[in-house]
Structures are given as C-alpha cells and as structure tokens.
Amino acid sequence: MSINIKILIATVLIVMSINTINAQELLTKDEAIQTALENNYGVKIAKNNVEVAKNNAEILNSGYLPTVTGTAGATYNVDNTEAQFSNGTTTTLSGAESSRYNAGINLNYTLFDGFGRRYNYKILKEQYQLSELQARETIENTIVQLLTVYYNVAQLSDNLETLNQTLAVTKDRLTRAQYQFDYGQNTKLEVLNAQVDINTDSINIINTKQQIKIAKRDLKLVLGEELLQDFNVETEVDFTLQFKKDSLYQNAKKRNVALLQTEKNIAISQLDIKTGKSGYLPTLGLTGSYGWNKSNNNAASFVAVSTNTGLSGGLNLTWNLFDGGTTITRVKNAKINLQTQQLQKENILLTIKTNFENAWDDYQNKLEIYNIQETNILTAQNNFDRTQEKFKIGQVNSIEFRQAQLNLLTAELSRNQAKFSAKLAELQLLQISGELLNVPF
C-alpha cells in the first residue's frame, strides 16, 4: 500500500472520528439558554424595543434643549420701469435687473411650559424601565419554553436508554431460550415468546427515537439556530429551590414581572395627570435671531446697493385660557386610566396569590411523587432481580419473568416522567415568584 493511500485512509478515519464526536456533542442547559437568548427572535425584538426606549429617554428627546434653524433666500428680478419724477421728468427703464439676498439663524427656547416638559421626560424614563421589564418577561418566557422542550428531549433520552436495557435483557432471554431448546430443555414456545417480546421492545425503541428527533427539532426552533449535527442533552436534574413558602410568596409580591410592569404603568398614569394639568399654566419662550440682507436695486431706486445685518431677541408669553375643554378631558381620562391601572394591580395581586398557591402545591405534589417513584424503582429492581434468578434456575416461567421486566420498565419510565415534571413545576414556581433569573438551572 502506497504512502499516499495510507495518508488518505488515515485522513478519512480522522474525519469520521471527528464527525462521530460532533454527532455526540453534549448541549448543556447553560449553552442552550445562552444560545436561545442570543438567537431567539422574540428576545432580539425585545432588546431592540429596550434600545428604542433608551434613546427616547435621552436628553436629546426631552424638549429641554433649544431649537436652532437656518434660513436663506435669493430673489432676482428683471423689470420694465417707467418712473415720473416731481419735476416732470420721465425715465423709462427696460430690462432693469435687481436682486435680493438674505440669510439668518433663528433660536427658539421654551423657558417654562407649565412643567409639562419635566413630566414628559419622567414618563420617558419610566417607559424605558417598563421596556426593560417587558424584555425580562420575554426572556423568562423564552427560558421556560426552552427548558420545557429541553427536558422533553432529556426525558425521551432517559426513556430510550431504559428501553435499550430492556431490549438487551430480552435478547439475552432469547439466547438462553434458544440454547435450552437446542438441547431439549425447553419448548419452542419459549423461543417464540422471547422473539415476540423482542419485536415489542424494538418497536418501542423505534417510536422513542422518532419522538426524540421531533423533540430535537422543536428545541432547535426555540434556540433560533440551525444545528446541523446531532447532539445529546443533560439528563441530570437538580432541584435548586431553597426558599420557604412564606418568603417565596413575599418575593412574588415584590418581584413578579407582571406586577412590576403594572406598578410602572401606575407611575406613568400619575405623571400623565400632571402633564395634563400643565396645560392650565402659561408657556414662556425665548426667541433670538441673526439676519443678513443684501439688495442690488435697479436704476429706478435711490439706493443702488443696501446691506443690513442685525441681532434680535425677545420673550413671548402664551396662555391658553380655554382650549375648548381638551385639557379638562385629558386630565379626567388620565385620572380614570390611573384608577384602571390600580384595579389591574389589585387583580394581578389576587392572580399571583392564586397562581402561587397552585404552583406551590403542584411542585410539592410532583416532588413527592418523584421521591415515591425513586423508592418504587428500588422495589421493582429488587423484584426483577429475584425473578431473574428464579427464571435462570427454572422456578419462574417466561410470562412471570416478562411481567417483572415490564413492571421495572414501567417504574423507570414513570420515574423519568416524575423527575422532569417536578423540575418544570419548580421552574413555574420560580417564574411566578420572580426568582427564575436568580437561581441556577
């Protein structure tokens, strides 16, 4: 074999090895969350909204700065003029040319507008903080959605491993049954029963593999990224909730993102009332300008060329004594909107209490079920081990052995479901309490 062929084969083997490693790449929860927050379109949109609100809350959008405008103009005339003077002399001009040029800079600044500008600026600041809370809500929902799909993949992966172990035991049983049949120690029925059970276990594995493919596609969708290579996920789960019920509920009344948004809306509504009342007060403005004018007159004028420059400034006071009731209506509506926001806050507090109680009970129940399932696994495993030993020495038939095997399989699948259901219940509880982003996953 030539050296080039050896190098080519070695290269192919290396590439295949790399592809195999990549195919088994582990996608951790932290990596999945980071990827989702970077690529998820909902999160991107929420971040853009925060940037817009931040720009709106800058001094450049506050109305505190003056406005400066520049103007310029030029006029050119060609006139036919007939001029008659007081001494009776008449002068006729045909095609007399004249031109005028002007330029100026104007300054306008509002010194006082009834504090409307001040309250509007505060509203923009509150809206910026509100947009941050809205982005946080989007992030929390994205994380919960991501981990729901992620744990679905993890549960199916655990199920697949359990089914593979079940199939391996069934294959060993078929080998033993075939061996005993060959030596006349058993009937063909035992072999056929084992083959049927192998087919059943194989079908369960095929279906689970298909479910994993679908679940992984759903996970890629939430990640917002096209992962071309296959990947595995973490199947270990840690329950990180360290809070007592009372302290967690107090956190929910302070940190729940929906409640915080309502409180921001209340603050904005209060400022809206003050902004509306500013319409009752006068507005004081400062104006200033600098101008330059030049005229090139025709022969009929006494002045051939004139140039003017100058500064001007002034104050103007505007007081809208009655605007047809627009300001009165605006203030009334702002007060009603404030009452609406306060009612929404009370409703959200009641909803939080109900959802918290339900989430807490759901988490405690599912955690207890998971612990029971863990104990049940030990019982089912012990029963299977004893049945397997008796099956090997002929004290138990294949039907009883298969039943013990199925009991263990059911216990393991139930344990897997209970584990991830309890974890998702914990996430829901943390989200309601406002602590989702403050604990490790």
CSV table of C-alpha atoms in Angstrom, one decimal:
chain,number,residue,atom,x,y,z
A,1,MET,CA,0.0,0.0,0.0
A,2,SER,CA,1.5,3.4,-1.0
A,3,ILE,CA,2.1,6.1,1.5
A,4,ASN,CA,-0.4,8.4,-0.2
A,5,ILE,CA,-3.2,5.9,0.2
A,6,LYS,CA,-2.2,5.3,3.8
A,7,ILE,CA,-2.4,9.1,4.4
A,8,LEU,CA,-5.8,9.3,2.7
A,9,ILE,CA,-7.2,6.4,4.7
A,10,ALA,CA,-5.9,8.0,7.9
A,11,THR,CA,-7.4,11.3,7.0
A,12,VAL,CA,-10.8,9.7,6.3
A,13,LEU,CA,-10.7,7.9,9.6
A,14,ILE,CA,-9.8,11.1,11.5
A,15,VAL,CA,-12.7,12.9,9.8
A,16,MET,CA,-15.1,10.1,10.6
A,17,SER,CA,-13.8,10.2,14.2
A,18,ILE,CA,-14.4,13.9,14.4
A,19,ASN,CA,-17.9,13.6,12.9
A,20,THR,CA,-18.7,10.9,15.4
A,21,ILE,CA,-17.5,13.1,18.3
A,22,ASN,CA,-19.5,16.0,16.9
A,23,ALA,CA,-22.6,13.8,16.5
A,24,GLN,CA,-22.4,13.0,20.2
A,25,GLU,CA,-21.8,16.6,21.2
A,26,LEU,CA,-23.4,17.5,24.5
A,27,LEU,CA,-25.6,20.5,24.6
A,28,THR,CA,-25.8,21.7,28.2
A,29,LYS,CA,-28.6,23.7,29.7
A,30,ASP,CA,-26.4,26.7,30.1
A,31,GLU,CA,-25.3,26.6,26.5
A,32,ALA,CA,-28.9,26.1,25.3
A,33,ILE,CA,-30.1,29.1,27.3
A,34,GLN,CA,-27.2,31.3,26.1
A,35,THR,CA,-27.9,30.3,22.5
A,36,ALA,CA,-31.6,31.0,22.8
A,37,LEU,CA,-31.1,34.4,24.4
A,38,GLU,CA,-28.7,35.3,21.6
A,39,ASN,CA,-30.7,34.0,18.6
A,40,ASN,CA,-34.3,33.8,19.7
A,41,TYR,CA,-36.3,36.3,17.6
A,42,GLY,CA,-38.6,37.3,20.4
A,43,VAL,CA,-35.7,38.2,22.6
A,44,LYS,CA,-34.0,40.1,19.8
A,45,ILE,CA,-37.1,42.2,19.3
A,46,ALA,CA,-37.5,42.8,23.0
A,47,LYS,CA,-33.9,44.0,23.1
A,48,ASN,CA,-34.5,46.4,20.2
A,49,ASN,CA,-37.5,47.8,22.0
A,50,VAL,CA,-35.3,48.5,25.0
A,51,GLU,CA,-32.8,50.3,22.8
A,52,VAL,CA,-35.6,52.5,21.3
A,53,ALA,CA,-37.0,53.3,24.8
A,54,LYS,CA,-33.4,54.1,25.9
A,55,ASN,CA,-33.0,56.5,23.0
A,56,ASN,CA,-36.3,58.2,23.8
A,57,ALA,CA,-35.3,58.7,27.4
A,58,GLU,CA,-32.1,60.7,26.4
A,59,ILE,CA,-31.8,64.4,26.9
A,60,LEU,CA,-32.0,64.9,23.1
A,61,ASN,CA,-35.6,63.8,23.2
A,62,SER,CA,-36.6,65.6,26.4
A,63,GLY,CA,-37.5,69.1,25.0
A,64,TYR,CA,-35.0,70.8,27.3
A,65,LEU,CA,-32.7,71.8,24.5
A,66,PRO,CA,-33.3,74.8,22.2
A,67,THR,CA,-34.1,74.6,18.5
A,68,VAL,CA,-31.9,76.4,16.0
A,69,THR,CA,-32.9,76.9,12.4
A,70,GLY,CA,-31.1,78.5,9.5
A,71,THR,CA,-32.8,80.3,6.6
A,72,ALA,CA,-31.5,81.6,3.3
A,73,GLY,CA,-33.1,83.0,0.2
A,74,ALA,CA,-32.4,84.8,-3.1
A,75,THR,CA,-34.6,86.8,-5.5
A,76,TYR,CA,-33.7,88.0,-9.0
A,77,ASN,CA,-36.0,90.4,-10.9
A,78,VAL,CA,-35.9,91.9,-14.4
A,79,ASP,CA,-38.4,94.8,-14.6
A,80,ASN,CA,-39.5,97.3,-17.2
A,81,THR,CA,-39.9,100.5,-15.2
A,82,GLU,CA,-41.3,103.9,-16.2
A,83,ALA,CA,-40.6,106.5,-13.5
A,84,GLN,CA,-42.0,110.0,-13.5
A,85,PHE,CA,-40.4,112.5,-11.1
A,86,SER,CA,-41.9,115.6,-9.5
A,87,ASN,CA,-40.2,118.0,-11.9
A,88,GLY,CA,-42.0,116.3,-14.8
A,89,THR,CA,-39.0,114.3,-15.9
A,90,THR,CA,-39.8,110.8,-17.1
A,91,THR,CA,-37.4,107.9,-17.1
A,92,THR,CA,-38.0,104.6,-18.8
A,93,LEU,CA,-36.0,101.5,-17.9
A,94,SER,CA,-36.3,98.4,-20.0
A,95,GLY,CA,-34.9,95.1,-18.6
A,96,ALA,CA,-33.8,96.6,-15.3
A,97,GLU,CA,-32.2,94.0,-13.1
A,98,SER,CA,-32.4,93.8,-9.3
A,99,SER,CA,-31.6,91.1,-6.8
A,100,ARG,CA,-32.1,90.5,-3.1
A,101,TYR,CA,-30.3,88.0,-0.8
A,102,ASN,CA,-31.0,87.1,2.8
A,103,ALA,CA,-29.7,84.6,5.4
A,104,GLY,CA,-30.5,84.2,9.1
A,105,ILE,CA,-30.2,82.0,12.2
A,106,ASN,CA,-33.2,81.7,14.5
A,107,LEU,CA,-33.2,80.4,18.1
A,108,ASN,CA,-36.2,79.2,20.0
A,109,TYR,CA,-36.2,78.0,23.6
A,110,THR,CA,-39.0,77.2,25.9
A,111,LEU,CA,-38.2,78.6,29.4
A,112,PHE,CA,-41.4,77.4,31.0
A,113,ASP,CA,-44.3,75.3,29.8
A,114,GLY,CA,-46.2,74.6,33.0
A,115,PHE,CA,-43.8,71.7,33.9
A,116,GLY,CA,-45.2,69.6,31.0
A,117,ARG,CA,-41.7,69.1,29.6
A,118,ARG,CA,-40.4,67.9,33.0
A,119,TYR,CA,-43.2,65.3,33.5
A,120,ASN,CA,-42.9,64.1,29.9
A,121,TYR,CA,-39.2,63.5,30.5
A,122,LYS,CA,-40.0,61.5,33.6
A,123,ILE,CA,-42.6,59.5,31.6
A,124,LEU,CA,-39.9,58.6,29.1
A,125,LYS,CA,-37.7,57.4,31.9
A,126,GLU,CA,-40.5,55.2,33.3
A,127,GLN,CA,-41.2,53.8,29.8
A,128,TYR,CA,-37.6,52.9,29.4
A,129,GLN,CA,-37.7,50.9,32.7
A,130,LEU,CA,-41.0,49.4,31.6
A,131,SER,CA,-39.4,48.2,28.4
A,132,GLU,CA,-36.7,46.5,30.4
A,133,LEU,CA,-39.3,44.7,32.4
A,134,GLN,CA,-41.1,43.7,29.2
A,135,ALA,CA,-37.8,42.3,27.9
A,136,ARG,CA,-37.3,40.4,31.2
A,137,GLU,CA,-40.7,38.9,30.8
A,138,THR,CA,-39.8,37.8,27.3
A,139,ILE,CA,-36.5,36.3,28.5
A,140,GLU,CA,-38.3,34.4,31.3
A,141,ASN,CA,-40.9,33.0,29.0
A,142,THR,CA,-38.2,32.0,26.5
A,143,ILE,CA,-36.2,30.2,29.2
A,144,VAL,CA,-39.3,28.3,30.4
A,145,GLN,CA,-40.2,27.4,26.9
A,146,LEU,CA,-36.7,26.3,26.1
A,147,LEU,CA,-36.3,24.2,29.2
A,148,THR,CA,-39.7,22.6,28.7
A,149,VAL,CA,-38.6,21.4,25.3
A,150,TYR,CA,-35.0,20.6,26.6
A,151,TYR,CA,-36.4,18.4,29.4
A,152,ASN,CA,-38.7,16.7,27.0
A,153,VAL,CA,-35.6,15.7,25.0
A,154,ALA,CA,-33.9,14.6,28.2
A,155,GLN,CA,-36.9,12.5,29.3
A,156,LEU,CA,-37.1,10.8,26.0
A,157,SER,CA,-33.3,10.2,26.1
A,158,ASP,CA,-33.7,8.6,29.5
A,159,ASN,CA,-36.6,6.5,28.2
A,160,LEU,CA,-34.5,5.4,25.2
A,161,GLU,CA,-31.7,4.2,27.5
A,162,THR,CA,-34.2,2.3,29.7
A,163,LEU,CA,-35.8,0.7,26.6
A,164,ASN,CA,-32.3,-0.3,25.3
A,165,GLN,CA,-31.6,-2.0,28.6
A,166,THR,CA,-34.9,-3.8,28.4
A,167,LEU,CA,-34.2,-5.0,24.9
A,168,ALA,CA,-30.7,-6.2,25.9
A,169,VAL,CA,-32.3,-8.3,28.7
A,170,THR,CA,-34.9,-9.7,26.3
A,171,LYS,CA,-32.2,-10.6,23.7
A,172,ASP,CA,-30.3,-12.4,26.4
A,173,ARG,CA,-33.5,-14.3,27.3
A,174,LEU,CA,-33.9,-15.3,23.6
A,175,THR,CA,-30.4,-16.6,23.5
A,176,ARG,CA,-31.0,-18.6,26.7
A,177,ALA,CA,-34.3,-19.9,25.4
A,178,GLN,CA,-32.8,-20.9,22.0
A,179,TYR,CA,-29.9,-22.6,23.8
A,180,GLN,CA,-32.3,-24.6,26.0
A,181,PHE,CA,-34.5,-25.5,23.1
A,182,ASP,CA,-31.5,-26.8,21.1
A,183,TYR,CA,-30.6,-29.1,23.9
A,184,GLY,CA,-34.1,-30.2,24.5
A,185,GLN,CA,-34.5,-28.4,27.8
A,186,ASN,CA,-37.3,-26.2,26.7
A,187,THR,CA,-40.1,-25.9,24.1
A,188,LYS,CA,-40.3,-23.8,21.0
A,189,LEU,CA,-43.0,-21.7,22.7
A,190,GLU,CA,-40.4,-20.0,25.0
A,191,VAL,CA,-38.3,-19.0,21.9
A,192,LEU,CA,-41.3,-17.6,20.2
A,193,ASN,CA,-42.4,-15.7,23.2
A,194,ALA,CA,-39.0,-14.1,23.5
A,195,GLN,CA,-39.0,-13.2,19.8
A,196,VAL,CA,-42.4,-11.5,20.2
A,197,ASP,CA,-41.1,-9.6,23.2
A,198,ILE,CA,-38.0,-8.5,21.2
A,199,ASN,CA,-40.2,-7.2,18.5
A,200,THR,CA,-42.3,-5.3,21.0
A,201,ASP,CA,-39.2,-3.8,22.7
A,202,SER,CA,-37.7,-2.9,19.3
A,203,ILE,CA,-40.9,-1.1,18.2
A,204,ASN,CA,-40.9,0.9,21.4
A,205,ILE,CA,-37.3,2.0,20.7
A,206,ILE,CA,-38.1,3.0,17.1
A,207,ASN,CA,-41.1,5.1,18.3
A,208,THR,CA,-39.0,6.7,21.0
A,209,LYS,CA,-36.2,7.5,18.6
A,210,GLN,CA,-38.7,9.2,16.3
A,211,GLN,CA,-40.1,11.2,19.2
A,212,ILE,CA,-36.5,12.3,20.1
A,213,LYS,CA,-36.0,13.6,16.5
A,214,ILE,CA,-39.2,15.6,16.7
A,215,ALA,CA,-38.3,17.0,20.1
A,216,LYS,CA,-34.9,18.0,19.0
A,217,ARG,CA,-36.3,19.9,16.0
A,218,ASP,CA,-38.6,21.7,18.4
A,219,LEU,CA,-35.6,22.5,20.6
A,220,LYS,CA,-33.7,23.9,17.5
A,221,LEU,CA,-36.6,26.1,16.8
A,222,VAL,CA,-36.6,27.7,20.2
A,223,LEU,CA,-32.8,28.0,20.0
A,224,GLY,CA,-33.2,30.0,16.8
A,225,GLU,CA,-30.2,28.3,15.3
A,226,GLU,CA,-29.9,25.5,12.8
A,227,LEU,CA,-27.7,22.8,14.4
A,228,LEU,CA,-26.6,20.6,11.5
A,229,GLN,CA,-25.1,17.9,13.8
A,230,ASP,CA,-26.8,15.7,16.2
A,231,PHE,CA,-26.4,16.4,19.9
A,232,ASN,CA,-27.2,15.0,23.3
A,233,VAL,CA,-28.6,16.8,26.3
A,234,GLU,CA,-28.1,16.7,30.0
A,235,THR,CA,-30.4,14.3,31.8
A,236,GLU,CA,-29.4,15.0,35.4
A,237,VAL,CA,-31.7,17.3,37.3
A,238,ASP,CA,-31.0,19.3,40.4
A,239,PHE,CA,-33.8,20.8,42.4
A,240,THR,CA,-32.5,24.3,43.4
A,241,LEU,CA,-35.5,25.7,45.3
A,242,GLN,CA,-34.2,26.8,48.7
A,243,PHE,CA,-36.9,29.2,49.7
A,244,LYS,CA,-39.6,28.7,52.3
A,245,LYS,CA,-43.2,29.2,51.2
A,246,ASP,CA,-43.8,32.4,53.1
A,247,SER,CA,-40.6,34.1,52.0
A,248,LEU,CA,-41.1,32.9,48.4
A,249,TYR,CA,-44.6,34.4,48.4
A,250,GLN,CA,-43.3,37.7,49.7
A,251,ASN,CA,-40.8,37.7,46.8
A,252,ALA,CA,-43.6,37.1,44.4
A,253,LYS,CA,-45.4,40.2,45.6
A,254,LYS,CA,-42.2,42.3,45.1
A,255,ARG,CA,-40.5,40.8,42.1
A,256,ASN,CA,-43.2,39.2,39.9
A,257,VAL,CA,-42.6,40.8,36.5
A,258,ALA,CA,-46.2,41.3,35.6
A,259,LEU,CA,-46.8,43.1,38.9
A,260,LEU,CA,-43.7,45.3,38.4
A,261,GLN,CA,-45.0,46.3,34.9
A,262,THR,CA,-48.3,47.3,36.4
A,263,GLU,CA,-46.6,49.5,39.0
A,264,LYS,CA,-44.7,51.2,36.2
A,265,ASN,CA,-47.9,51.8,34.4
A,266,ILE,CA,-49.3,53.4,37.6
A,267,ALA,CA,-46.4,55.7,37.8
A,268,ILE,CA,-46.8,56.7,34.2
A,269,SER,CA,-50.5,57.3,34.7
A,270,GLN,CA,-49.7,59.6,37.7
A,271,LEU,CA,-47.3,61.6,35.5
A,272,ASP,CA,-49.9,61.7,32.7
A,273,ILE,CA,-52.2,63.6,35.1
A,274,LYS,CA,-49.5,66.1,36.0
A,275,THR,CA,-48.7,66.5,32.3
A,276,GLY,CA,-52.3,67.2,31.5
A,277,LYS,CA,-52.6,69.8,34.3
A,278,SER,CA,-49.6,71.6,32.8
A,279,GLY,CA,-52.0,72.8,30.1
A,280,TYR,CA,-53.6,75.1,32.6
A,281,LEU,CA,-50.4,77.1,33.0
A,282,PRO,CA,-48.8,79.6,30.6
A,283,THR,CA,-45.8,79.0,28.3
A,284,LEU,CA,-42.9,81.4,28.3
A,285,GLY,CA,-40.5,81.2,25.4
A,286,LEU,CA,-37.3,82.9,24.3
A,287,THR,CA,-36.6,83.8,20.7
A,288,GLY,CA,-33.5,85.2,19.1
A,289,SER,CA,-32.2,85.6,15.5
A,290,TYR,CA,-29.3,87.0,13.5
A,291,GLY,CA,-30.1,88.1,10.0
A,292,TRP,CA,-28.2,89.4,6.9
A,293,ASN,CA,-29.9,91.0,3.9
A,294,LYS,CA,-28.5,92.5,0.7
A,295,SER,CA,-30.3,94.2,-2.1
A,296,ASN,CA,-29.0,95.1,-5.5
A,297,ASN,CA,-31.6,97.6,-6.8
A,298,ASN,CA,-32.2,98.8,-10.3
A,299,ALA,CA,-31.6,102.3,-11.6
A,300,ALA,CA,-35.1,103.5,-10.6
A,301,SER,CA,-34.2,103.2,-6.9
A,302,PHE,CA,-32.4,105.9,-5.0
A,303,VAL,CA,-30.2,103.4,-3.3
A,304,ALA,CA,-28.2,101.1,-5.6
A,305,VAL,CA,-27.0,98.6,-3.1
A,306,SER,CA,-28.0,98.1,0.6
A,307,THR,CA,-26.8,95.6,3.2
A,308,ASN,CA,-28.4,95.0,6.5
A,309,THR,CA,-27.2,92.8,9.4
A,310,GLY,CA,-28.6,92.6,12.9
A,311,LEU,CA,-29.5,90.7,16.0
A,312,SER,CA,-32.9,90.5,17.6
A,313,GLY,CA,-34.3,88.8,20.6
A,314,GLY,CA,-37.5,88.6,22.6
A,315,LEU,CA,-39.7,86.8,25.0
A,316,ASN,CA,-43.2,85.6,24.3
A,317,LEU,CA,-45.9,84.5,26.7
A,318,THR,CA,-48.7,82.2,25.7
A,319,TRP,CA,-51.6,81.3,27.9
A,320,ASN,CA,-54.3,79.2,26.6
A,321,LEU,CA,-57.1,80.4,28.7
A,322,PHE,CA,-59.6,78.0,27.2
A,323,ASP,CA,-59.0,75.3,24.6
A,324,GLY,CA,-62.5,74.1,24.2
A,325,GLY,CA,-62.2,71.6,27.1
A,326,THR,CA,-59.4,69.5,25.6
A,327,THR,CA,-57.2,69.8,28.6
A,328,ILE,CA,-60.0,69.2,31.1
A,329,THR,CA,-60.9,66.0,29.2
A,330,ARG,CA,-57.3,64.8,29.0
A,331,VAL,CA,-56.9,65.2,32.8
A,332,LYS,CA,-60.2,63.4,33.5
A,333,ASN,CA,-59.2,60.5,31.2
A,334,ALA,CA,-55.8,60.3,32.8
A,335,LYS,CA,-57.4,60.0,36.3
A,336,ILE,CA,-59.7,57.2,35.0
A,337,ASN,CA,-56.7,55.4,33.5
A,338,LEU,CA,-54.9,55.7,36.8
A,339,GLN,CA,-57.8,54.0,38.6
A,340,THR,CA,-57.8,51.3,35.9
A,341,GLN,CA,-54.1,50.6,36.5
A,342,GLN,CA,-54.7,50.4,40.2
A,343,LEU,CA,-57.5,48.0,39.7
A,344,GLN,CA,-55.3,45.9,37.5
A,345,LYS,CA,-52.7,45.8,40.2
A,346,GLU,CA,-55.2,44.5,42.7
A,347,ASN,CA,-56.3,41.9,40.2
A,348,ILE,CA,-52.7,40.9,39.5
A,349,LEU,CA,-52.0,40.5,43.2
A,350,LEU,CA,-55.0,38.3,43.6
A,351,THR,CA,-53.9,36.3,40.5
A,352,ILE,CA,-50.4,36.0,41.8
A,353,LYS,CA,-51.7,34.6,45.1
A,354,THR,CA,-53.9,32.0,43.4
A,355,ASN,CA,-51.2,31.0,40.9
A,356,PHE,CA,-48.5,30.9,43.6
A,357,GLU,CA,-50.6,28.6,45.8
A,358,ASN,CA,-51.4,26.3,42.8
A,359,ALA,CA,-47.8,26.3,41.7
A,360,TRP,CA,-46.5,25.6,45.2
A,361,ASP,CA,-48.9,22.7,45.7
A,362,ASP,CA,-48.2,21.3,42.2
A,363,TYR,CA,-44.4,21.4,42.9
A,364,GLN,CA,-44.7,19.8,46.3
A,365,ASN,CA,-47.0,17.0,44.9
A,366,LYS,CA,-44.8,16.3,41.9
A,367,LEU,CA,-41.7,16.3,44.0
A,368,GLU,CA,-43.3,13.9,46.4
A,369,ILE,CA,-44.4,11.7,43.5
A,370,TYR,CA,-40.9,11.7,42.2
A,371,ASN,CA,-39.5,10.6,45.6
A,372,ILE,CA,-42.1,7.8,45.7
A,373,GLN,CA,-41.1,6.7,42.2
A,374,GLU,CA,-37.5,6.6,43.3
A,375,THR,CA,-38.4,4.3,46.1
A,376,ASN,CA,-40.6,2.3,43.7
A,377,ILE,CA,-37.6,1.8,41.4
A,378,LEU,CA,-35.8,0.0,44.2
A,379,THR,CA,-38.7,-2.3,44.9
A,380,ALA,CA,-39.2,-3.0,41.2
A,381,GLN,CA,-35.5,-3.6,40.6
A,382,ASN,CA,-35.3,-6.0,43.6
A,383,ASN,CA,-38.4,-7.9,42.4
A,384,PHE,CA,-36.9,-8.2,38.9
A,385,ASP,CA,-33.5,-9.3,40.2
A,386,ARG,CA,-35.2,-12.0,42.3
A,387,THR,CA,-37.4,-13.1,39.4
A,388,GLN,CA,-34.4,-13.2,37.1
A,389,GLU,CA,-32.5,-15.5,39.4
A,390,LYS,CA,-35.5,-17.8,39.7
A,391,PHE,CA,-36.0,-17.7,36.0
A,392,LYS,CA,-32.4,-18.9,35.4
A,393,ILE,CA,-33.0,-22.0,37.6
A,394,GLY,CA,-36.4,-22.7,36.1
A,395,GLN,CA,-38.6,-21.7,39.1
A,396,VAL,CA,-40.3,-18.9,37.2
A,397,ASN,CA,-41.7,-19.2,33.7
A,398,SER,CA,-41.2,-16.6,30.9
A,399,ILE,CA,-44.6,-15.0,31.4
A,400,GLU,CA,-43.8,-14.2,35.1
A,401,PHE,CA,-40.3,-13.1,34.1
A,402,ARG,CA,-41.7,-10.8,31.4
A,403,GLN,CA,-44.2,-9.3,33.8
A,404,ALA,CA,-41.4,-8.5,36.3
A,405,GLN,CA,-39.4,-6.9,33.5
A,406,LEU,CA,-42.4,-4.8,32.4
A,407,ASN,CA,-43.0,-3.7,36.0
A,408,LEU,CA,-39.5,-2.5,36.2
A,409,LEU,CA,-39.7,-0.7,32.8
A,410,THR,CA,-43.0,1.0,33.8
A,411,ALA,CA,-41.4,2.1,37.1
A,412,GLU,CA,-38.4,3.6,35.4
A,413,LEU,CA,-40.4,5.4,32.7
A,414,SER,CA,-42.7,6.7,35.5
A,415,ARG,CA,-39.7,7.9,37.5
A,416,ASN,CA,-38.3,9.7,34.4
A,417,GLN,CA,-41.6,11.5,33.8
A,418,ALA,CA,-42.0,12.4,37.5
A,419,LYS,CA,-38.4,13.8,37.6
A,420,PHE,CA,-38.9,16.2,34.8
A,421,SER,CA,-42.4,17.1,35.7
A,422,ALA,CA,-41.2,18.1,39.1
A,423,LYS,CA,-38.4,20.2,37.6
A,424,LEU,CA,-40.8,22.0,35.3
A,425,ALA,CA,-43.2,22.7,38.2
A,426,GLU,CA,-40.2,24.2,40.1
A,427,LEU,CA,-39.5,26.5,37.1
A,428,GLN,CA,-43.1,27.7,37.0
A,429,LEU,CA,-43.0,28.4,40.7
A,430,LEU,CA,-39.7,30.4,40.4
A,431,GLN,CA,-41.2,32.4,37.5
A,432,ILE,CA,-44.3,33.4,39.4
A,433,SER,CA,-42.1,34.4,42.4
A,434,GLY,CA,-39.8,36.5,40.2
A,435,GLU,CA,-36.7,34.3,41.1
A,436,LEU,CA,-36.3,32.5,37.8
A,437,LEU,CA,-33.3,34.5,36.7
A,438,ASN,CA,-31.7,34.4,40.2
A,439,VAL,CA,-31.1,30.7,40.6
A,440,PRO,CA,-29.1,28.1,38.7
A,441,PHE,CA,-31.0,25.8,36.4
